[in-house]
Amino acid sequence: MEFLIYFAIILLVPIWASSKVKSTYKKYSKVPTSSSMTGAEVARKILNDNGIYDVGIEETRGTLSDHYDPRKKVIRLSSDNYHGRSMAAAAVSAHEVGHAIQDAEEYAFLKFRSALVPVASFGSNISIFLIIGGMLLQMSGLLLVGIVFFAAAVLFQFVTLPVEFDASNRAMGQLVSTGVIRNDEERKTKKVLNAAALTYVAGALVALAELLRFVFMFIGMNQD
């Protein structure tokens, strides 16, 4: 039974979340907003209305490759969202601006996540080698070190959740207050943002399931 639950979390949850995001985005990328603004125009308007003039907006390749780069102060929007005039384009663009606003206001969780980046990156890269080495060599100490490094990567995943949810909340407020969408368009926009949030929740659950599996391996090794 435990194996089935683990299998469902590791494989089925991410597949379901990814499918939900793609289907929701595809649906609302065909629904125009009442303002008919492009994603780039939405991003610039919200930035200007919040007094943020030092953040650039660039078009980037890929689908749903949108992100905010705090180091270069740039919002990068995928072509569909940069030029798109849909609910999906407005929602995604506003979400990324939400991160820029967080950065400008020095939002605590964003600062914490940024500080975790090098540790989490190093931990995710080296932890699996330490864990496999500890299992093959039956060295619980080496396995424990690997688990600690992996835990840093898992912590990053969970710190990401409040950052993303807060950015989406900011996005909804800004879209309405700036007049990009009407009140009766909120529900559709929220569906896009909520679907996108599922990918982060799924990622965190998968990472936690993996961490627990390694911890149980460590406990089992020390009981032998």
mmCIF file of C-alpha atoms in Angstrom:
data_model
loop_
_atom_site.group_PDB
_atom_site.id
_atom_site.type_symbol
_atom_site.label_atom_id
_atom_site.label_comp_id
_atom_site.label_asym_id
_atom_site.label_seq_id
_atom_site.Cartn_x
_atom_site.Cartn_y
_atom_site.Cartn_z
ATOM 1 C CA MET A 1 0.000 0.000 0.000
ATOM 2 C CA GLU A 2 2.820 2.394 0.928
ATOM 3 C CA PHE A 3 4.487 1.679 -2.413
ATOM 4 C CA LEU A 4 1.302 2.554 -4.314
ATOM 5 C CA ILE A 5 0.972 5.864 -2.460
ATOM 6 C CA TYR A 6 4.615 6.661 -3.164
ATOM 7 C CA PHE A 7 4.196 5.720 -6.840
ATOM 8 C CA ALA A 8 1.105 7.918 -7.137
ATOM 9 C CA ILE A 9 2.885 10.922 -5.635
ATOM 10 C CA ILE A 10 6.093 10.523 -7.642
ATOM 11 C CA LEU A 11 4.540 9.840 -11.042
ATOM 12 C CA LEU A 12 0.825 10.560 -11.184
ATOM 13 C CA VAL A 13 0.673 13.843 -9.247
ATOM 14 C CA PRO A 14 3.211 15.682 -11.473
ATOM 15 C CA ILE A 15 1.583 14.321 -14.636
ATOM 16 C CA TRP A 16 -1.844 15.442 -13.460
ATOM 17 C CA ALA A 17 -0.566 18.900 -12.453
ATOM 18 C CA SER A 18 1.240 19.409 -15.749
ATOM 19 C CA SER A 19 -1.822 18.317 -17.708
ATOM 20 C CA LYS A 20 -4.044 20.662 -15.698
ATOM 21 C CA VAL A 21 -1.766 23.634 -16.342
ATOM 22 C CA LYS A 22 -1.510 22.985 -20.075
ATOM 23 C CA SER A 23 -5.240 22.444 -20.590
ATOM 24 C CA THR A 24 -6.214 25.510 -18.530
ATOM 25 C CA TYR A 25 -3.628 27.717 -20.232
ATOM 26 C CA LYS A 26 -4.705 26.497 -23.677
ATOM 27 C CA LYS A 27 -8.363 27.190 -22.887
ATOM 28 C CA TYR A 28 -7.895 30.728 -21.584
ATOM 29 C CA SER A 29 -5.261 31.685 -24.141
ATOM 30 C CA LYS A 30 -8.215 31.817 -26.522
ATOM 31 C CA VAL A 31 -10.299 34.091 -24.290
ATOM 32 C CA PRO A 32 -9.506 37.808 -24.773
ATOM 33 C CA THR A 33 -9.572 40.314 -21.951
ATOM 34 C CA SER A 34 -11.906 43.300 -22.073
ATOM 35 C CA SER A 35 -8.902 45.666 -22.158
ATOM 36 C CA SER A 36 -7.292 43.856 -25.146
ATOM 37 C CA MET A 37 -3.830 44.623 -23.750
ATOM 38 C CA THR A 38 -0.890 42.400 -24.632
ATOM 39 C CA GLY A 39 0.970 40.606 -21.865
ATOM 40 C CA ALA A 40 3.892 43.011 -22.295
ATOM 41 C CA GLU A 41 1.558 45.994 -21.988
ATOM 42 C CA VAL A 42 -0.060 44.501 -18.893
ATOM 43 C CA ALA A 43 3.339 43.982 -17.277
ATOM 44 C CA ARG A 44 4.498 47.529 -18.066
ATOM 45 C CA LYS A 45 1.262 49.126 -16.827
ATOM 46 C CA ILE A 46 1.367 47.281 -13.489
ATOM 47 C CA LEU A 47 5.050 48.089 -13.034
ATOM 48 C CA ASN A 48 4.469 51.778 -13.770
ATOM 49 C CA ASP A 49 1.398 51.946 -11.517
ATOM 50 C CA ASN A 50 3.542 50.599 -8.676
ATOM 51 C CA GLY A 51 6.368 53.055 -9.330
ATOM 52 C CA ILE A 52 8.771 50.380 -10.579
ATOM 53 C CA TYR A 53 10.649 51.799 -13.565
ATOM 54 C CA ASP A 54 13.953 49.912 -13.363
ATOM 55 C CA VAL A 55 12.549 46.516 -14.439
ATOM 56 C CA GLY A 56 12.708 45.606 -18.113
ATOM 57 C CA ILE A 57 10.397 43.349 -20.101
ATOM 58 C CA GLU A 58 11.806 40.955 -22.682
ATOM 59 C CA GLU A 59 10.421 38.314 -25.010
ATOM 60 C CA THR A 60 11.865 34.831 -24.536
ATOM 61 C CA ARG A 61 11.614 31.523 -26.333
ATOM 62 C CA GLY A 62 9.560 28.535 -25.267
ATOM 63 C CA THR A 63 6.081 27.923 -23.953
ATOM 64 C CA LEU A 64 5.293 28.955 -20.378
ATOM 65 C CA SER A 65 8.970 29.835 -19.949
ATOM 66 C CA ASP A 66 7.967 33.105 -18.290
ATOM 67 C CA HIS A 67 10.005 34.222 -15.282
ATOM 68 C CA TYR A 68 11.389 37.182 -13.377
ATOM 69 C CA ASP A 69 15.170 37.539 -13.145
ATOM 70 C CA PRO A 70 15.925 39.491 -9.938
ATOM 71 C CA ARG A 71 19.637 39.756 -10.740
ATOM 72 C CA LYS A 72 19.111 41.563 -14.044
ATOM 73 C CA LYS A 73 15.781 43.150 -13.073
ATOM 74 C CA VAL A 74 14.031 41.722 -16.118
ATOM 75 C CA ILE A 75 10.655 40.068 -16.661
ATOM 76 C CA ARG A 76 10.911 37.535 -19.481
ATOM 77 C CA LEU A 77 7.670 36.546 -21.175
ATOM 78 C CA SER A 78 7.232 33.718 -23.673
ATOM 79 C CA SER A 79 6.173 34.893 -27.121
ATOM 80 C CA ASP A 80 2.551 33.814 -26.694
ATOM 81 C CA ASN A 81 2.224 35.840 -23.514
ATOM 82 C CA TYR A 82 4.363 38.776 -24.625
ATOM 83 C CA HIS A 83 2.156 39.411 -27.655
ATOM 84 C CA GLY A 84 -1.031 37.690 -26.482
ATOM 85 C CA ARG A 85 -4.153 39.616 -25.491
ATOM 86 C CA SER A 86 -5.813 36.759 -23.620
ATOM 87 C CA MET A 87 -6.785 35.989 -20.043
ATOM 88 C CA ALA A 88 -3.887 33.570 -19.865
ATOM 89 C CA ALA A 89 -1.362 36.116 -21.129
ATOM 90 C CA ALA A 90 -2.608 38.755 -18.679
ATOM 91 C CA ALA A 91 -2.557 36.330 -15.732
ATOM 92 C CA VAL A 92 0.943 35.008 -16.406
ATOM 93 C CA SER A 93 2.383 38.455 -17.070
ATOM 94 C CA ALA A 94 0.828 39.895 -13.914
ATOM 95 C CA HIS A 95 2.155 36.953 -11.899
ATOM 96 C CA GLU A 96 5.717 37.670 -13.001
ATOM 97 C CA VAL A 97 5.238 41.341 -12.163
ATOM 98 C CA GLY A 98 4.118 40.114 -8.753
ATOM 99 C CA HIS A 99 7.632 38.779 -8.256
ATOM 100 C CA ALA A 100 9.116 42.111 -9.307
ATOM 101 C CA ILE A 101 6.925 43.858 -6.730
ATOM 102 C CA GLN A 102 8.053 41.340 -4.102
ATOM 103 C CA ASP A 103 11.649 42.157 -4.994
ATOM 104 C CA ALA A 104 11.046 45.900 -4.774
ATOM 105 C CA GLU A 105 9.389 45.494 -1.376
ATOM 106 C CA GLU A 106 12.060 43.038 -0.190
ATOM 107 C CA TYR A 107 9.473 40.354 0.517
ATOM 108 C CA ALA A 108 10.952 38.097 3.211
ATOM 109 C CA PHE A 109 10.207 34.726 1.617
ATOM 110 C CA LEU A 110 11.652 35.860 -1.724
ATOM 111 C CA LYS A 111 14.859 36.976 -0.009
ATOM 112 C CA PHE A 112 15.022 33.693 1.892
ATOM 113 C CA ARG A 113 14.494 31.685 -1.315
ATOM 114 C CA SER A 114 17.206 33.663 -3.104
ATOM 115 C CA ALA A 115 19.596 32.962 -0.242
ATOM 116 C CA LEU A 116 18.795 29.250 -0.500
ATOM 117 C CA VAL A 117 19.508 29.015 -4.240
ATOM 118 C CA PRO A 118 23.243 28.140 -4.053
ATOM 119 C CA VAL A 119 22.729 25.697 -1.173
ATOM 120 C CA ALA A 120 19.724 24.042 -2.808
ATOM 121 C CA SER A 121 21.471 23.832 -6.181
ATOM 122 C CA PHE A 122 24.568 22.245 -4.672
ATOM 123 C CA GLY A 123 22.460 19.924 -2.537
ATOM 124 C CA SER A 124 20.299 18.698 -5.416
ATOM 125 C CA ASN A 125 23.376 17.997 -7.557
ATOM 126 C CA ILE A 126 25.501 16.157 -5.020
ATOM 127 C CA SER A 127 22.935 14.544 -2.722
ATOM 128 C CA ILE A 128 21.949 11.688 -5.033
ATOM 129 C CA PHE A 129 25.585 10.595 -5.412
ATOM 130 C CA LEU A 130 26.100 10.616 -1.651
ATOM 131 C CA ILE A 131 22.841 8.731 -1.082
ATOM 132 C CA ILE A 132 23.607 6.077 -3.714
ATOM 133 C CA GLY A 133 27.156 5.766 -2.379
ATOM 134 C CA GLY A 134 25.896 5.359 1.163
ATOM 135 C CA MET A 135 23.439 2.657 0.098
ATOM 136 C CA LEU A 136 25.938 0.705 -2.026
ATOM 137 C CA LEU A 137 28.722 0.895 0.557
ATOM 138 C CA GLN A 138 26.308 0.439 3.457
ATOM 139 C CA MET A 139 27.695 3.585 5.066
ATOM 140 C CA SER A 140 24.898 5.210 7.061
ATOM 141 C CA GLY A 141 27.013 8.288 7.743
ATOM 142 C CA LEU A 142 27.467 8.987 4.051
ATOM 143 C CA LEU A 143 23.760 8.367 3.465
ATOM 144 C CA LEU A 144 22.889 10.837 6.233
ATOM 145 C CA VAL A 145 25.072 13.539 4.693
ATOM 146 C CA GLY A 146 23.310 12.976 1.386
ATOM 147 C CA ILE A 147 19.921 13.249 3.088
ATOM 148 C CA VAL A 148 20.903 16.551 4.722
ATOM 149 C CA PHE A 149 21.927 18.014 1.354
ATOM 150 C CA PHE A 150 18.739 16.711 -0.243
ATOM 151 C CA ALA A 151 16.701 18.244 2.586
ATOM 152 C CA ALA A 152 18.114 21.663 1.630
ATOM 153 C CA ALA A 153 16.707 21.199 -1.876
ATOM 154 C CA VAL A 154 13.356 20.144 -0.417
ATOM 155 C CA LEU A 155 13.301 23.213 1.830
ATOM 156 C CA PHE A 156 13.788 25.367 -1.266
ATOM 157 C CA GLN A 157 10.736 23.739 -2.853
ATOM 158 C CA PHE A 158 8.558 24.523 0.151
ATOM 159 C CA VAL A 159 9.838 28.088 0.539
ATOM 160 C CA THR A 160 8.896 28.570 -3.114
ATOM 161 C CA LEU A 161 5.217 27.902 -2.330
ATOM 162 C CA PRO A 162 4.457 31.088 -0.337
ATOM 163 C CA VAL A 163 6.489 33.106 -2.866
ATOM 164 C CA GLU A 164 4.392 31.830 -5.773
ATOM 165 C CA PHE A 165 1.047 32.068 -3.985
ATOM 166 C CA ASP A 166 1.803 35.624 -2.874
ATOM 167 C CA ALA A 167 2.789 36.607 -6.425
ATOM 168 C CA SER A 168 -0.522 35.230 -7.709
ATOM 169 C CA ASN A 169 -2.491 37.114 -5.044
ATOM 170 C CA ARG A 170 -0.686 40.304 -5.962
ATOM 171 C CA ALA A 171 -1.383 39.613 -9.641
ATOM 172 C CA MET A 172 -5.133 39.310 -9.096
ATOM 173 C CA GLY A 173 -5.282 42.525 -7.104
ATOM 174 C CA GLN A 174 -3.236 44.438 -9.664
ATOM 175 C CA LEU A 175 -5.187 43.164 -12.671
ATOM 176 C CA VAL A 176 -8.441 44.429 -11.201
ATOM 177 C CA SER A 177 -7.178 47.677 -9.654
ATOM 178 C CA THR A 178 -5.368 48.743 -12.836
ATOM 179 C CA GLY A 179 -8.399 47.979 -14.994
ATOM 180 C CA VAL A 180 -6.739 45.280 -17.075
ATOM 181 C CA ILE A 181 -9.669 42.969 -16.315
ATOM 182 C CA ARG A 182 -13.195 43.581 -15.075
ATOM 183 C CA ASN A 183 -14.586 42.118 -11.863
ATOM 184 C CA ASP A 184 -16.561 39.562 -13.855
ATOM 185 C CA GLU A 185 -13.322 38.302 -15.438
ATOM 186 C CA GLU A 186 -11.650 37.494 -12.126
ATOM 187 C CA ARG A 187 -12.894 33.911 -11.956
ATOM 188 C CA LYS A 188 -11.356 32.968 -15.303
ATOM 189 C CA THR A 189 -8.060 34.634 -14.455
ATOM 190 C CA LYS A 190 -7.899 32.857 -11.100
ATOM 191 C CA LYS A 191 -8.268 29.515 -12.845
ATOM 192 C CA VAL A 192 -5.079 30.167 -14.809
ATOM 193 C CA LEU A 193 -3.136 31.219 -11.699
ATOM 194 C CA ASN A 194 -4.469 28.332 -9.583
ATOM 195 C CA ALA A 195 -3.571 25.790 -12.255
ATOM 196 C CA ALA A 196 -0.030 27.146 -12.449
ATOM 197 C CA ALA A 197 0.292 26.899 -8.659
ATOM 198 C CA LEU A 198 -0.427 23.165 -8.854
ATOM 199 C CA THR A 199 2.955 22.538 -10.480
ATOM 200 C CA TYR A 200 4.757 24.005 -7.459
ATOM 201 C CA VAL A 201 2.613 22.041 -5.020
ATOM 202 C CA ALA A 202 3.239 18.843 -7.005
ATOM 203 C CA GLY A 203 6.976 19.513 -7.053
ATOM 204 C CA ALA A 204 7.043 20.033 -3.291
ATOM 205 C CA LEU A 205 5.067 16.831 -2.639
ATOM 206 C CA VAL A 206 7.363 14.780 -4.867
ATOM 207 C CA ALA A 207 10.455 16.195 -3.166
ATOM 208 C CA LEU A 208 8.997 15.465 0.284
ATOM 209 C CA ALA A 209 8.083 11.888 -0.707
ATOM 210 C CA GLU A 210 11.633 11.289 -1.927
ATOM 211 C CA LEU A 211 13.096 12.757 1.260
ATOM 212 C CA LEU A 212 10.923 10.501 3.439
ATOM 213 C CA ARG A 213 11.955 7.468 1.382
ATOM 214 C CA PHE A 214 15.629 8.241 1.990
ATOM 215 C CA VAL A 215 15.006 8.822 5.690
ATOM 216 C CA PHE A 216 13.291 5.431 5.990
ATOM 217 C CA MET A 217 16.268 3.858 4.188
ATOM 218 C CA PHE A 218 18.590 5.444 6.732
ATOM 219 C CA ILE A 219 16.463 4.194 9.634
ATOM 220 C CA GLY A 220 16.344 0.687 8.135
ATOM 221 C CA MET A 221 20.100 0.630 7.625
ATOM 222 C CA ASN A 222 20.709 1.488 11.271
ATOM 223 C CA GLN A 223 18.278 -1.176 12.493
ATOM 224 C CA ASP A 224 20.146 -3.997 10.763
#
